[in-house]
Coordinates of C-alpha atoms and ligand atoms in Angstrom, one line a residue:
M838 CA 115.2 38.9 86.2
D839 CA 117.9 39.9 88.5
I840 CA 117.6 42.7 91.5
F841 CA 120.4 44.3 93.1
S842 CA 121.7 47.1 95.1
V843 CA 124.1 50.1 93.5
K844 CA 126.2 51.7 95.6
T845 CA 125.6 55.5 95.3
T846 CA 126.8 58.9 96.7
P847 CA 124.4 61.5 98.2
F848 CA 123.8 64.6 96.5
Q849 CA 123.4 67.5 99.1
D850 CA 120.9 69.5 97.5
Q851 CA 118.0 66.8 97.3
Q852 CA 115.9 69.4 99.1
T853 CA 112.1 69.6 98.3
G854 CA 110.4 72.9 98.1
T855 CA 106.6 74.1 98.2
G856 CA 106.1 71.5 95.3
G857 CA 108.3 68.5 95.5
L858 CA 112.2 68.8 94.1
R859 CA 112.7 70.9 91.4
R860 CA 116.2 71.6 89.7
K861 CA 117.6 72.0 86.2
T862 CA 117.3 69.4 84.0
S863 CA 121.0 68.8 84.0
V864 CA 121.2 68.5 87.4
F865 CA 118.8 65.8 86.9
K866 CA 120.6 64.0 84.6
Q867 CA 123.4 63.7 86.7
K868 CA 124.1 59.7 87.0
H869 CA 122.2 58.4 90.1
Y870 CA 120.0 61.9 91.0
V871 CA 117.0 60.4 90.0
E872 CA 117.6 57.0 91.6
N873 CA 119.0 58.5 94.6
F874 CA 116.0 60.4 95.1
V875 CA 113.8 57.6 94.2
Q876 CA 114.8 55.3 96.9
S877 CA 115.1 57.9 99.5
I878 CA 111.4 58.4 99.0
F879 CA 110.6 54.5 99.4
D880 CA 113.4 54.4 102.2
A881 CA 111.3 56.9 104.2
C882 CA 108.1 54.8 103.7
S883 CA 107.0 51.5 104.5
G884 CA 104.4 48.9 104.1
F885 CA 104.3 49.4 100.1
E886 CA 105.5 46.2 99.0
G887 CA 102.5 44.2 97.0
K888 CA 101.1 48.0 96.9
T889 CA 100.0 50.1 93.8
L890 CA 102.2 52.9 92.5
I891 CA 101.1 55.7 89.8
L892 CA 104.0 57.2 87.6
G893 CA 103.4 59.5 85.0
G894 CA 104.4 63.2 84.5
D895 CA 104.0 66.6 82.1
G896 CA 105.8 65.0 79.4
R897 CA 108.6 67.6 79.7
Y898 CA 112.3 66.9 78.4
F899 CA 113.7 63.7 80.5
N900 CA 110.4 62.3 82.0
D901 CA 111.1 59.6 79.2
R902 CA 114.5 58.5 80.8
A903 CA 113.2 58.9 84.4
I904 CA 110.6 57.3 84.1
Q905 CA 112.3 53.8 82.9
A906 CA 114.6 54.2 85.8
I907 CA 111.9 54.5 88.3
I908 CA 110.2 51.5 87.0
K909 CA 113.3 49.7 87.2
L910 CA 113.4 51.2 91.0
S911 CA 109.9 50.3 91.7
V912 CA 110.0 46.7 90.6
A913 CA 113.1 46.3 92.4
N914 CA 111.6 47.7 95.5
Q915 CA 108.9 44.7 95.3
F916 CA 105.6 47.2 94.3
G917 CA 102.5 44.8 93.6
R918 CA 101.8 47.1 90.8
L919 CA 102.6 50.2 88.7
I920 CA 100.0 52.1 86.7
I921 CA 101.7 54.6 84.2
G922 CA 100.0 56.9 81.7
Q923 CA 100.5 56.0 78.0
N924 CA 103.8 57.9 76.9
G925 CA 104.3 58.5 80.1
L926 CA 101.8 61.5 80.3
L927 CA 99.8 62.1 83.3
S928 CA 98.9 65.5 84.6
T929 CA 98.6 65.9 88.5
P930 CA 94.9 66.0 88.7
A931 CA 94.7 62.8 87.1
V932 CA 97.3 61.0 89.2
S933 CA 95.3 62.5 92.0
H934 CA 92.4 60.8 90.7
L935 CA 93.8 57.9 90.3
I936 CA 95.7 57.3 93.3
H937 CA 92.1 57.3 94.9
K938 CA 90.4 55.5 92.4
H939 CA 93.1 52.0 92.3
K940 CA 93.5 52.8 96.3
A941 CA 97.1 53.1 95.4
F942 CA 99.9 53.6 97.9
G943 CA 100.9 56.8 96.2
A944 CA 102.5 58.4 93.0
L945 CA 105.2 59.6 91.5
I946 CA 104.7 62.8 89.2
L947 CA 107.7 63.8 86.8
S948 CA 106.8 67.4 86.5
A949 CA 108.5 70.7 87.7
S950 CA 104.8 72.2 87.2
H951 CA 105.0 75.7 85.8
N952 CA 108.5 75.9 85.2
P953 CA 109.8 75.6 82.2
G954 CA 111.4 72.8 80.4
G955 CA 114.0 71.3 78.0
P956 CA 117.6 70.6 78.1
D957 CA 118.1 74.4 79.8
G958 CA 114.9 74.3 81.7
D959 CA 114.1 72.5 84.9
M960 CA 112.7 69.1 86.2
G961 CA 111.2 67.6 89.2
I962 CA 109.7 65.0 90.9
K963 CA 106.7 65.1 93.1
F964 CA 105.3 62.3 95.5
D965 CA 101.7 62.3 96.5
T966 CA 100.5 59.7 99.2
H967 CA 97.7 57.9 99.6
T968 CA 95.7 60.6 100.1
G969 CA 96.5 62.1 96.4
S970 CA 98.3 65.1 98.2
G971 CA 101.5 65.7 98.0
A972 CA 103.8 64.6 100.8
Q973 CA 103.4 66.4 104.1
E974 CA 106.7 68.3 105.8
S975 CA 107.0 65.6 108.4
L976 CA 107.3 63.1 105.3
T977 CA 109.4 65.3 103.0
N978 CA 111.9 66.1 106.0
V979 CA 112.5 62.2 106.3
I980 CA 112.7 61.7 103.0
C981 CA 115.4 64.5 102.4
E982 CA 117.1 63.3 105.6
K983 CA 117.5 60.1 103.3
A984 CA 118.8 61.5 100.6
R985 CA 121.6 63.5 102.6
T986 CA 123.0 59.8 103.5
I987 CA 121.8 57.3 101.4
D988 CA 124.6 55.0 99.9
R989 CA 123.1 52.3 97.9
F990 CA 119.8 52.3 96.0
W991 CA 117.6 48.8 94.4
T992 CA 117.4 48.3 90.9
C993 CA 117.5 45.5 88.4
D994 CA 118.4 44.4 84.8
M995 CA 114.7 44.3 83.1
P996 CA 114.4 46.1 79.7
D997 CA 112.9 49.4 79.0
V998 CA 108.6 49.0 79.1
D999 CA 107.4 50.3 76.0
L1000 CA 104.9 53.1 77.0
T1001 CA 103.4 53.8 73.7
K1002 CA 100.8 51.1 73.7
T1003 CA 98.2 50.3 76.5
G1004 CA 98.6 47.0 78.1
I1005 CA 99.4 44.9 81.2
T1006 CA 102.5 43.4 81.6
Y1007 CA 104.8 41.7 84.4
A1008 CA 108.5 42.5 85.8
G1009 CA 109.2 39.2 88.6
A1010 CA 106.2 39.9 90.5
T1011 CA 105.1 43.5 89.6
E1012 CA 102.7 43.9 87.2
I1013 CA 102.7 46.8 84.8
Q1014 CA 99.7 48.6 83.3
V1015 CA 100.1 51.2 81.2
I1016 CA 96.8 53.0 80.5
D1017 CA 95.3 55.8 78.4
S1018 CA 96.0 58.9 80.0
V1019 CA 92.8 60.9 79.5
Y1020 CA 89.6 58.5 79.7
D1021 CA 89.8 57.8 83.7
Y1022 CA 89.9 61.7 84.2
A1023 CA 87.1 62.4 81.7
A1024 CA 84.8 60.2 83.0
Y1025 CA 85.3 61.3 86.6
M1026 CA 84.8 65.3 85.5
Q1027 CA 81.5 63.7 83.7
Q1028 CA 80.3 62.6 87.5
I1029 CA 80.9 65.9 88.8
F1030 CA 79.7 68.6 86.2
D1031 CA 76.8 68.9 84.5
F1032 CA 78.2 68.5 81.0
P1033 CA 74.5 68.3 79.4
A1034 CA 74.4 71.9 80.6
I1035 CA 77.8 73.1 79.4
K1036 CA 77.2 71.5 76.0
G1037 CA 73.9 73.3 75.7
L1038 CA 76.4 76.9 76.6
F1039 CA 78.1 75.8 73.2
E1040 CA 75.2 74.8 71.5
K1041 CA 73.9 78.4 71.8
G1042 CA 77.0 79.7 70.4
F1043 CA 79.2 80.7 73.6
T1044 CA 83.0 80.5 72.1
M1045 CA 86.2 79.9 74.0
R1046 CA 89.9 79.4 73.5
Y1047 CA 91.5 76.8 75.7
D1048 CA 95.5 77.5 75.4
A1049 CA 97.5 74.2 76.6
L1050 CA 100.6 76.0 76.1
N1051 CA 102.1 72.9 74.8
A1052 CA 102.0 71.6 77.9
S1053 CA 100.0 68.2 79.4
S1054 CA 96.7 69.3 79.6
G1055 CA 96.4 69.4 75.9
P1056 CA 95.0 65.6 75.5
Y1057 CA 92.8 66.1 78.1
A1058 CA 91.6 69.4 76.8
H1059 CA 91.1 68.3 73.7
Y1060 CA 88.8 65.4 74.6
I1061 CA 86.7 66.9 77.1
F1062 CA 86.4 70.5 75.4
E1063 CA 86.2 69.2 71.8
K1064 CA 85.1 65.5 72.0
L1065 CA 82.9 65.6 75.1
L1066 CA 81.3 69.2 75.3
G1067 CA 81.3 70.1 71.6
A1068 CA 83.3 73.1 71.4
P1069 CA 84.2 73.4 67.6
V1070 CA 87.6 71.9 67.1
G1071 CA 90.2 74.4 67.3
T1072 CA 88.8 75.7 70.6
V1073 CA 91.8 73.7 72.1
V1074 CA 95.2 75.5 70.6
R1075 CA 98.8 74.2 71.5
G1076 CA 97.3 70.8 72.5
T1077 CA 100.4 68.4 71.8
P1078 CA 102.8 68.4 74.6
L1079 CA 105.9 68.8 73.6
P1080 CA 109.2 68.2 76.0
D1081 CA 110.4 71.6 76.0
F1082 CA 106.6 73.4 76.0
G1083 CA 107.4 75.0 72.3
G1084 CA 110.2 77.1 74.5
L1085 CA 107.0 78.6 76.1
H1086 CA 107.0 79.2 80.1
P1087 CA 103.8 77.3 81.0
E1088 CA 102.7 79.4 83.7
P1089 CA 99.0 80.2 82.8
N1090 CA 98.9 83.9 83.6
P1091 CA 98.5 87.2 82.0
V1092 CA 102.8 87.5 81.4
Y1093 CA 103.1 84.3 80.3
A1094 CA 99.9 83.2 78.2
K1095 CA 100.4 87.0 76.4
D1096 CA 99.2 85.7 73.3
L1097 CA 95.8 84.6 74.6
C1098 CA 95.4 87.8 76.8
D1099 CA 95.9 89.8 73.7
L1100 CA 93.1 87.6 72.2
A1101 CA 91.0 88.0 75.0
Y1102 CA 91.1 92.2 74.5
S1103 CA 90.9 92.0 70.5
D1104 CA 88.1 92.8 68.2
N1105 CA 87.9 88.6 68.0
A1106 CA 88.0 87.8 71.7
P1107 CA 86.0 84.9 72.3
D1108 CA 83.5 84.9 75.6
L1109 CA 86.2 83.3 77.9
C1110 CA 89.8 82.4 77.2
C1111 CA 91.5 80.0 79.2
A1112 CA 94.8 77.9 80.0
S1113 CA 96.3 75.4 82.1
D1114 CA 100.1 75.2 83.1
G1115 CA 103.0 72.3 82.7
D1116 CA 101.3 69.7 84.6
S1117 CA 97.5 70.8 84.2
D1118 CA 96.8 71.8 88.0
R1119 CA 96.5 75.1 87.2
Y1120 CA 93.7 77.5 85.6
L1121 CA 93.6 81.2 84.0
L1122 CA 90.3 82.6 83.2
V1123 CA 90.0 85.9 81.1
A1124 CA 86.5 87.0 79.5
N1125 CA 86.0 88.9 76.7
H1126 CA 88.0 92.5 77.5
F1127 CA 87.7 91.3 81.4
Y1128 CA 90.6 89.5 83.4
I1129 CA 89.2 87.4 86.1
T1130 CA 91.9 87.2 89.1
P1131 CA 92.1 83.7 90.4
S1132 CA 90.7 84.9 93.9
D1133 CA 87.9 86.7 92.4
A1134 CA 87.0 83.5 90.7
F1135 CA 87.5 81.5 93.6
A1136 CA 85.3 83.4 95.4
V1137 CA 82.2 83.3 92.4
M1138 CA 82.9 79.3 92.3
A1139 CA 82.2 79.3 96.4
D1140 CA 79.0 81.8 95.9
H1141 CA 77.6 79.1 93.6
I1142 CA 79.2 75.9 94.7
A1143 CA 75.4 74.4 96.1
E1144 CA 74.1 74.7 92.9
I1145 CA 76.3 72.0 91.5
P1146 CA 74.6 68.9 92.1
F1147 CA 77.9 67.1 93.1
Y1148 CA 78.2 69.6 95.7
K1149 CA 74.9 70.4 97.0
D1150 CA 75.0 68.0 100.2
K1151 CA 78.6 68.8 100.7
V1152 CA 79.2 72.3 101.7
Y1153 CA 81.2 72.7 104.5
G1154 CA 83.7 75.6 104.2
F1155 CA 86.5 76.8 102.3
A1156 CA 90.2 77.7 102.5
R1157 CA 92.4 80.1 101.0
S1158 CA 96.0 80.5 101.2
M1159 CA 97.2 83.4 103.2
P1160 CA 98.1 85.4 100.5
T1161 CA 95.3 84.9 98.0
A1162 CA 92.7 87.9 98.4
W1163 CA 90.0 87.8 101.0
A1164 CA 86.7 87.8 98.5
V1165 CA 85.8 84.3 99.5
D1166 CA 85.4 85.8 103.3
L1167 CA 83.0 88.3 102.5
V1168 CA 81.4 85.9 99.7
V1169 CA 80.5 83.6 102.2
K1170 CA 80.5 85.2 105.7
D1171 CA 76.6 85.8 105.6
K1172 CA 76.0 81.8 104.7
G1173 CA 77.6 81.2 107.9
Y1174 CA 80.6 79.3 106.5
P1175 CA 84.0 79.1 107.9
V1176 CA 86.9 80.0 105.7
Y1177 CA 90.4 78.7 107.0
E1178 CA 93.7 80.4 106.0
T1179 CA 96.7 78.3 105.2
P1180 CA 100.5 78.6 103.9
T1181 CA 100.9 78.9 100.6
G1182 CA 101.3 75.5 99.3
W1183 CA 98.7 73.0 98.3
K1184 CA 99.4 69.8 100.8
F1185 CA 98.3 72.5 103.7
F1186 CA 94.7 71.8 102.5
E1187 CA 94.9 68.1 102.5
S1188 CA 94.1 67.8 106.3
L1189 CA 91.2 70.2 106.1
L1190 CA 89.8 68.1 102.7
A1191 CA 90.3 64.8 104.2
N1192 CA 88.3 65.8 107.5
K1193 CA 85.4 67.2 105.8
K1194 CA 85.9 70.7 106.9
I1195 CA 86.2 72.2 103.5
T1196 CA 84.8 71.8 100.2
L1197 CA 86.8 74.4 98.1
C1198 CA 90.3 75.6 98.4
G1199 CA 92.2 78.2 95.9
E1200 CA 95.2 80.0 95.8
E1201 CA 95.7 83.2 94.2
S1202 CA 99.0 81.3 92.0
F1203 CA 96.2 80.2 89.7
G1204 CA 95.1 76.9 91.3
A1205 CA 91.9 75.9 92.8
S1206 CA 90.1 72.6 93.5
S1207 CA 87.6 70.8 95.9
L1208 CA 86.9 67.6 98.0
H1209 CA 87.1 65.8 94.7
M1210 CA 90.7 65.3 94.9
G1211 CA 94.0 66.2 96.9
E1212 CA 95.7 67.9 94.4
K1213 CA 94.4 71.7 92.5
D1214 CA 92.9 70.9 88.9
G1215 CA 92.9 73.3 86.3
I1216 CA 90.5 71.8 83.9
W1217 CA 87.8 71.1 86.7
A1218 CA 88.3 74.7 87.9
I1219 CA 87.5 75.7 83.9
L1220 CA 84.5 73.0 84.3
L1221 CA 83.2 74.7 87.3
W1222 CA 83.4 78.0 85.8
L1223 CA 81.5 77.0 82.5
N1224 CA 78.6 75.0 84.8
I1225 CA 78.2 78.5 86.7
L1226 CA 78.2 80.0 83.2
A1227 CA 75.5 77.6 82.2
Y1228 CA 73.4 77.7 85.3
T1229 CA 73.2 81.2 85.8
G1230 CA 73.2 82.4 82.3
K1231 CA 75.0 85.2 83.5
T1232 CA 78.2 86.5 81.4
S1233 CA 81.7 86.1 83.6
E1234 CA 82.0 89.8 83.6
E1235 CA 78.5 90.0 85.0
L1236 CA 79.3 87.2 87.6
V1237 CA 82.6 89.2 88.7
T1238 CA 81.1 92.6 89.0
E1239 CA 77.8 91.9 90.9
M1240 CA 79.9 90.5 93.7
W1241 CA 82.3 93.4 93.8
D1242 CA 78.9 95.5 94.0
K1243 CA 77.6 93.6 96.9
Y1244 CA 80.9 92.9 98.9
G1245 CA 83.6 95.5 97.4
R1246 CA 86.6 94.6 95.6
V1247 CA 89.7 93.2 97.0
F1248 CA 92.5 94.5 94.6
Y1249 CA 95.5 91.7 94.4
S1250 CA 99.0 91.9 92.9
L1251 CA 102.1 90.3 93.0
H1252 CA 105.5 91.5 92.3
N1253 CA 108.2 89.0 91.7
Y1254 CA 111.9 89.8 91.7
D1255 CA 113.4 86.7 89.8
G1256 CA 116.8 85.2 89.8
L1257 CA 118.3 86.7 92.7
D1258 CA 121.4 85.3 94.8
G1259 CA 119.9 82.9 97.0
K1260 CA 121.8 84.4 100.0
L1261 CA 121.1 88.2 100.0
A1262 CA 117.4 87.1 98.8
A1263 CA 117.3 84.8 102.2
Q1264 CA 119.0 87.7 104.2
I1265 CA 116.4 90.5 103.1
V1266 CA 113.5 88.4 104.3
D1267 CA 115.8 87.7 107.6
D1268 CA 116.2 91.3 108.3
V1269 CA 112.7 92.3 107.3
V1270 CA 111.3 89.4 110.1
K1271 CA 113.7 91.3 112.5
K1272 CA 112.1 94.8 112.0
L1273 CA 108.9 93.4 112.2
P1274 CA 107.9 93.8 116.0
T1275 CA 108.7 97.6 115.5
L1276 CA 106.0 98.3 113.1
K1277 CA 102.8 97.9 115.1
G1278 CA 101.2 101.5 114.9
K1279 CA 103.6 103.0 112.5
K1280 CA 102.1 105.5 109.9
F1281 CA 102.8 105.5 106.3
G1282 CA 101.3 108.1 105.0
E1283 CA 97.5 106.6 105.3
Y1284 CA 98.3 103.5 106.1
E1285 CA 98.9 102.6 109.5
V1286 CA 100.3 99.2 110.8
E1287 CA 97.7 96.7 112.5
S1288 CA 99.7 94.1 113.0
A1289 CA 103.4 92.7 111.9
G1290 CA 104.6 89.2 112.2
P1291 CA 106.0 86.0 110.7
Y1292 CA 103.7 83.6 109.7
I1293 CA 103.3 80.8 111.8
Y1294 CA 100.7 78.0 111.2
T1295 CA 99.3 75.6 113.1
D1296 CA 97.1 72.8 111.1
P1297 CA 93.7 72.7 112.7
I1298 CA 93.4 69.0 112.4
T1299 CA 97.0 67.6 113.0
K1300 CA 98.4 70.4 114.8
E1301 CA 101.5 70.3 113.3
V1302 CA 103.2 73.5 113.4
S1303 CA 104.9 75.0 110.4
S1304 CA 106.7 78.4 110.6
V1305 CA 107.3 79.7 107.0
P1306 CA 109.8 82.3 106.6
C1307 CA 107.7 85.4 105.7
A1308 CA 106.5 88.7 106.7
L1309 CA 103.4 89.6 106.8
I1310 CA 101.9 93.4 107.6
T1311 CA 98.3 94.1 108.1
F1312 CA 97.3 97.5 107.9
T1313 CA 94.1 99.1 109.6
N1314 CA 92.4 100.6 106.3
K1315 CA 91.8 96.6 105.2
S1316 CA 95.2 96.4 103.5
K1317 CA 98.2 93.8 103.7
I1318 CA 101.6 93.3 102.1
I1319 CA 103.2 89.5 102.4
M1320 CA 106.7 88.7 101.5
R1321 CA 108.2 85.9 101.3
L1322 CA 110.8 83.2 98.9
S1323 CA 109.2 81.2 96.2
G1324 CA 109.7 77.5 96.9
T1325 CA 109.4 76.3 93.7
T1326 CA 112.7 78.0 92.1
S1327 CA 115.5 75.4 90.6
A1328 CA 118.1 77.9 91.1
G1329 CA 118.6 81.2 92.9
A1330 CA 115.8 82.7 94.6
T1331 CA 112.3 84.7 93.5
Y1332 CA 111.2 87.2 96.3
R1333 CA 107.5 87.6 96.1
I1334 CA 105.7 91.1 97.5
Y1335 CA 102.0 90.5 97.4
L1336 CA 100.0 93.7 97.9
L1337 CA 96.4 93.5 98.9
R1338 CA 93.6 96.2 99.3
Q1339 CA 90.1 95.9 100.2
V1340 CA 87.8 99.1 98.1
N1341 CA 84.4 99.1 98.8
D1342 CA 83.8 102.9 96.9
P1343 CA 82.2 101.4 93.5
A1344 CA 84.2 104.5 91.7
L1345 CA 87.1 102.6 92.4
Y1346 CA 86.2 99.1 91.0
R1347 CA 87.6 99.9 87.5
Q1348 CA 90.4 101.4 88.8
D1349 CA 94.1 100.3 86.9
L1350 CA 95.4 98.0 89.6
Q1351 CA 98.9 99.2 89.9
I1352 CA 97.5 102.2 90.6
V1353 CA 95.6 100.9 93.7
V1354 CA 98.4 99.4 95.0
K1355 CA 101.2 101.8 94.4
D1356 CA 101.3 103.0 97.7
L1357 CA 101.5 99.6 99.3
A1358 CA 104.3 99.3 96.8
D1359 CA 106.3 101.6 98.1
I1360 CA 105.7 101.2 101.7
A1361 CA 107.3 97.4 100.7
E1362 CA 110.0 99.1 99.1
E1363 CA 110.7 101.2 102.3
I1364 CA 110.3 98.2 104.6
S1365 CA 112.4 95.9 102.6
E1366 CA 114.7 97.9 100.6
V1367 CA 114.5 94.8 97.8
K1368 CA 115.3 97.4 94.9
K1369 CA 118.4 99.0 97.0
R1370 CA 119.7 96.0 98.0
T1371 CA 119.8 93.9 94.8
G1372 CA 120.1 96.8 92.4
R1373 CA 117.0 96.1 90.6
S1374 CA 114.8 99.2 89.6
A1375 CA 111.9 97.1 88.7
P1376 CA 110.2 93.8 89.8
S1377 CA 110.6 91.0 87.1
V1378 CA 107.1 90.1 86.6
I1379 CA 104.1 92.4 87.7
L1380 CA 100.5 90.2 88.0
Ligands
VG1_2572 C1 104.0 79.0 94.0 C2 102.5 79.0 94.1 C3 101.7 78.3 95.1 C4 101.7 77.1 94.2 C5 103.1 76.7 94.2 C6 102.9 75.4 93.1 O1 104.8 78.5 94.8 O2 102.9 80.1 94.6 O3 100.3 79.1 95.5 O4 101.1 76.0 95.2 O5 103.7 77.0 93.4 O6 102.3 75.1 92.5 P1 106.0 79.3 95.4 O7 106.6 78.8 96.3 O8 106.7 79.6 94.3 O9 105.3 80.6 95.7 V1 102.3 74.1 91.1 O10 101.2 74.4 89.9 O11 104.0 75.0 90.4 O12 102.7 72.7 91.7
CO2573 CO1 101.4 73.1 88.2

């Protein structure tokens, strides 16, 4: 086997966003596109020779070709061992677990997460470090700098590795281990949760529908829910990962998992409907005729976490991303635990997790996890919910509404404007940020601006400062508007407007969400003029 360098020229668009590099599949298919980016990751790091690299993806179109190219690059760059999921399949949480289990140098995850896949969809690469979390900004900045000037990559002339069979082969000095994609992760979940208690729930007739949206969580869900926990076969639907996700948008929310939500609101509704995204790190929970917002679900999880034996002695504090509704703050306040607020993006939880400042962390975008790993974890979140149901004997609706009764309800809505011209969207954000200093004290009907500013985050542990282009406006009546651009789009821009409002009048808890946040939506438009400037009459997606 020969190892050699190949001359290349840089691609100027290899810039990472909230979660790795995401681009159209057609962009990824360009000659040397994958090789350039992966070699840039290796060039930005050092000391990996002889170490272990975890490799896998969510099974989307072009994963198979990219993975073979990356194997050759990794062998040529002298990794000691590659651990690869069978058929190239590994969910993001499974990868994070394997990093810890094998004390790996890091991992490459081939996924554009919740973005659609297929020849006309998106593809992506995420790099997780030895912490089991996505690379921090200080490292991704160096990676992107390397990618802008790269002129060669290292590869070798080995044949493609057969990923259909588990087992060990060698390429030069590198051991290549193809492993079962599901087993290690499932065994880990059994260490964390009370499987007999959850099994008891199903034995008593608890009904569930899990929709894997034809993405990577299917094999994990079939094995864990149907085989280990005894849920009837058929509980998991769309459980075979397809390269184009069967044309679905693998984002578990009421818009893209509409069939599932329709079932939850039908006469045949199971006790719980759930789903996960492309790479299995998100979760959706909808009870019988009762949608549970991720912010409320997270607050309930925080309230009950100490009842789960695995966490009993490990309750330190909690963290949520800044647009996440602050229900968790209200719930844990009396217990004396700190709640940290972070920018959007899972990597910002890493230092808090690693330094035992927090036990659970959550995002409003259907993401939650704990100190059990460095990534968010969809199936873990569903198992935690089931474990809480089993221990408390309450229904999902009771858990949430009892929380509202005790602490009040924090309403949350997201209005997305998708497919905008990137320059125009960036200009709108810039203009809003410029306006912020003039807003303090200004009244919009009953809403008076308490504070308005850009969002600058100082990591409490590393002291690294991140200034995220984002406008944050709080009002004296416990309301908040946040406006920012998505960092996970593959082309164009998505303008996100988050609307939050705390209500303490029980008569209002069951009110229609869009009615509750209507004034805030109008104020956001008055300040940003996003509709006026883009010619749109309404958001593309309302959650
Ligand atoms: C979105 C979500 C964010 C999440 C990120 C990655 O980012 O808002 O909360 O961490 O996706 O999730 P953005 O920049 O588009 O708002 V995943 O499941 O796509 O890795
Ligand atoms: Co994801």
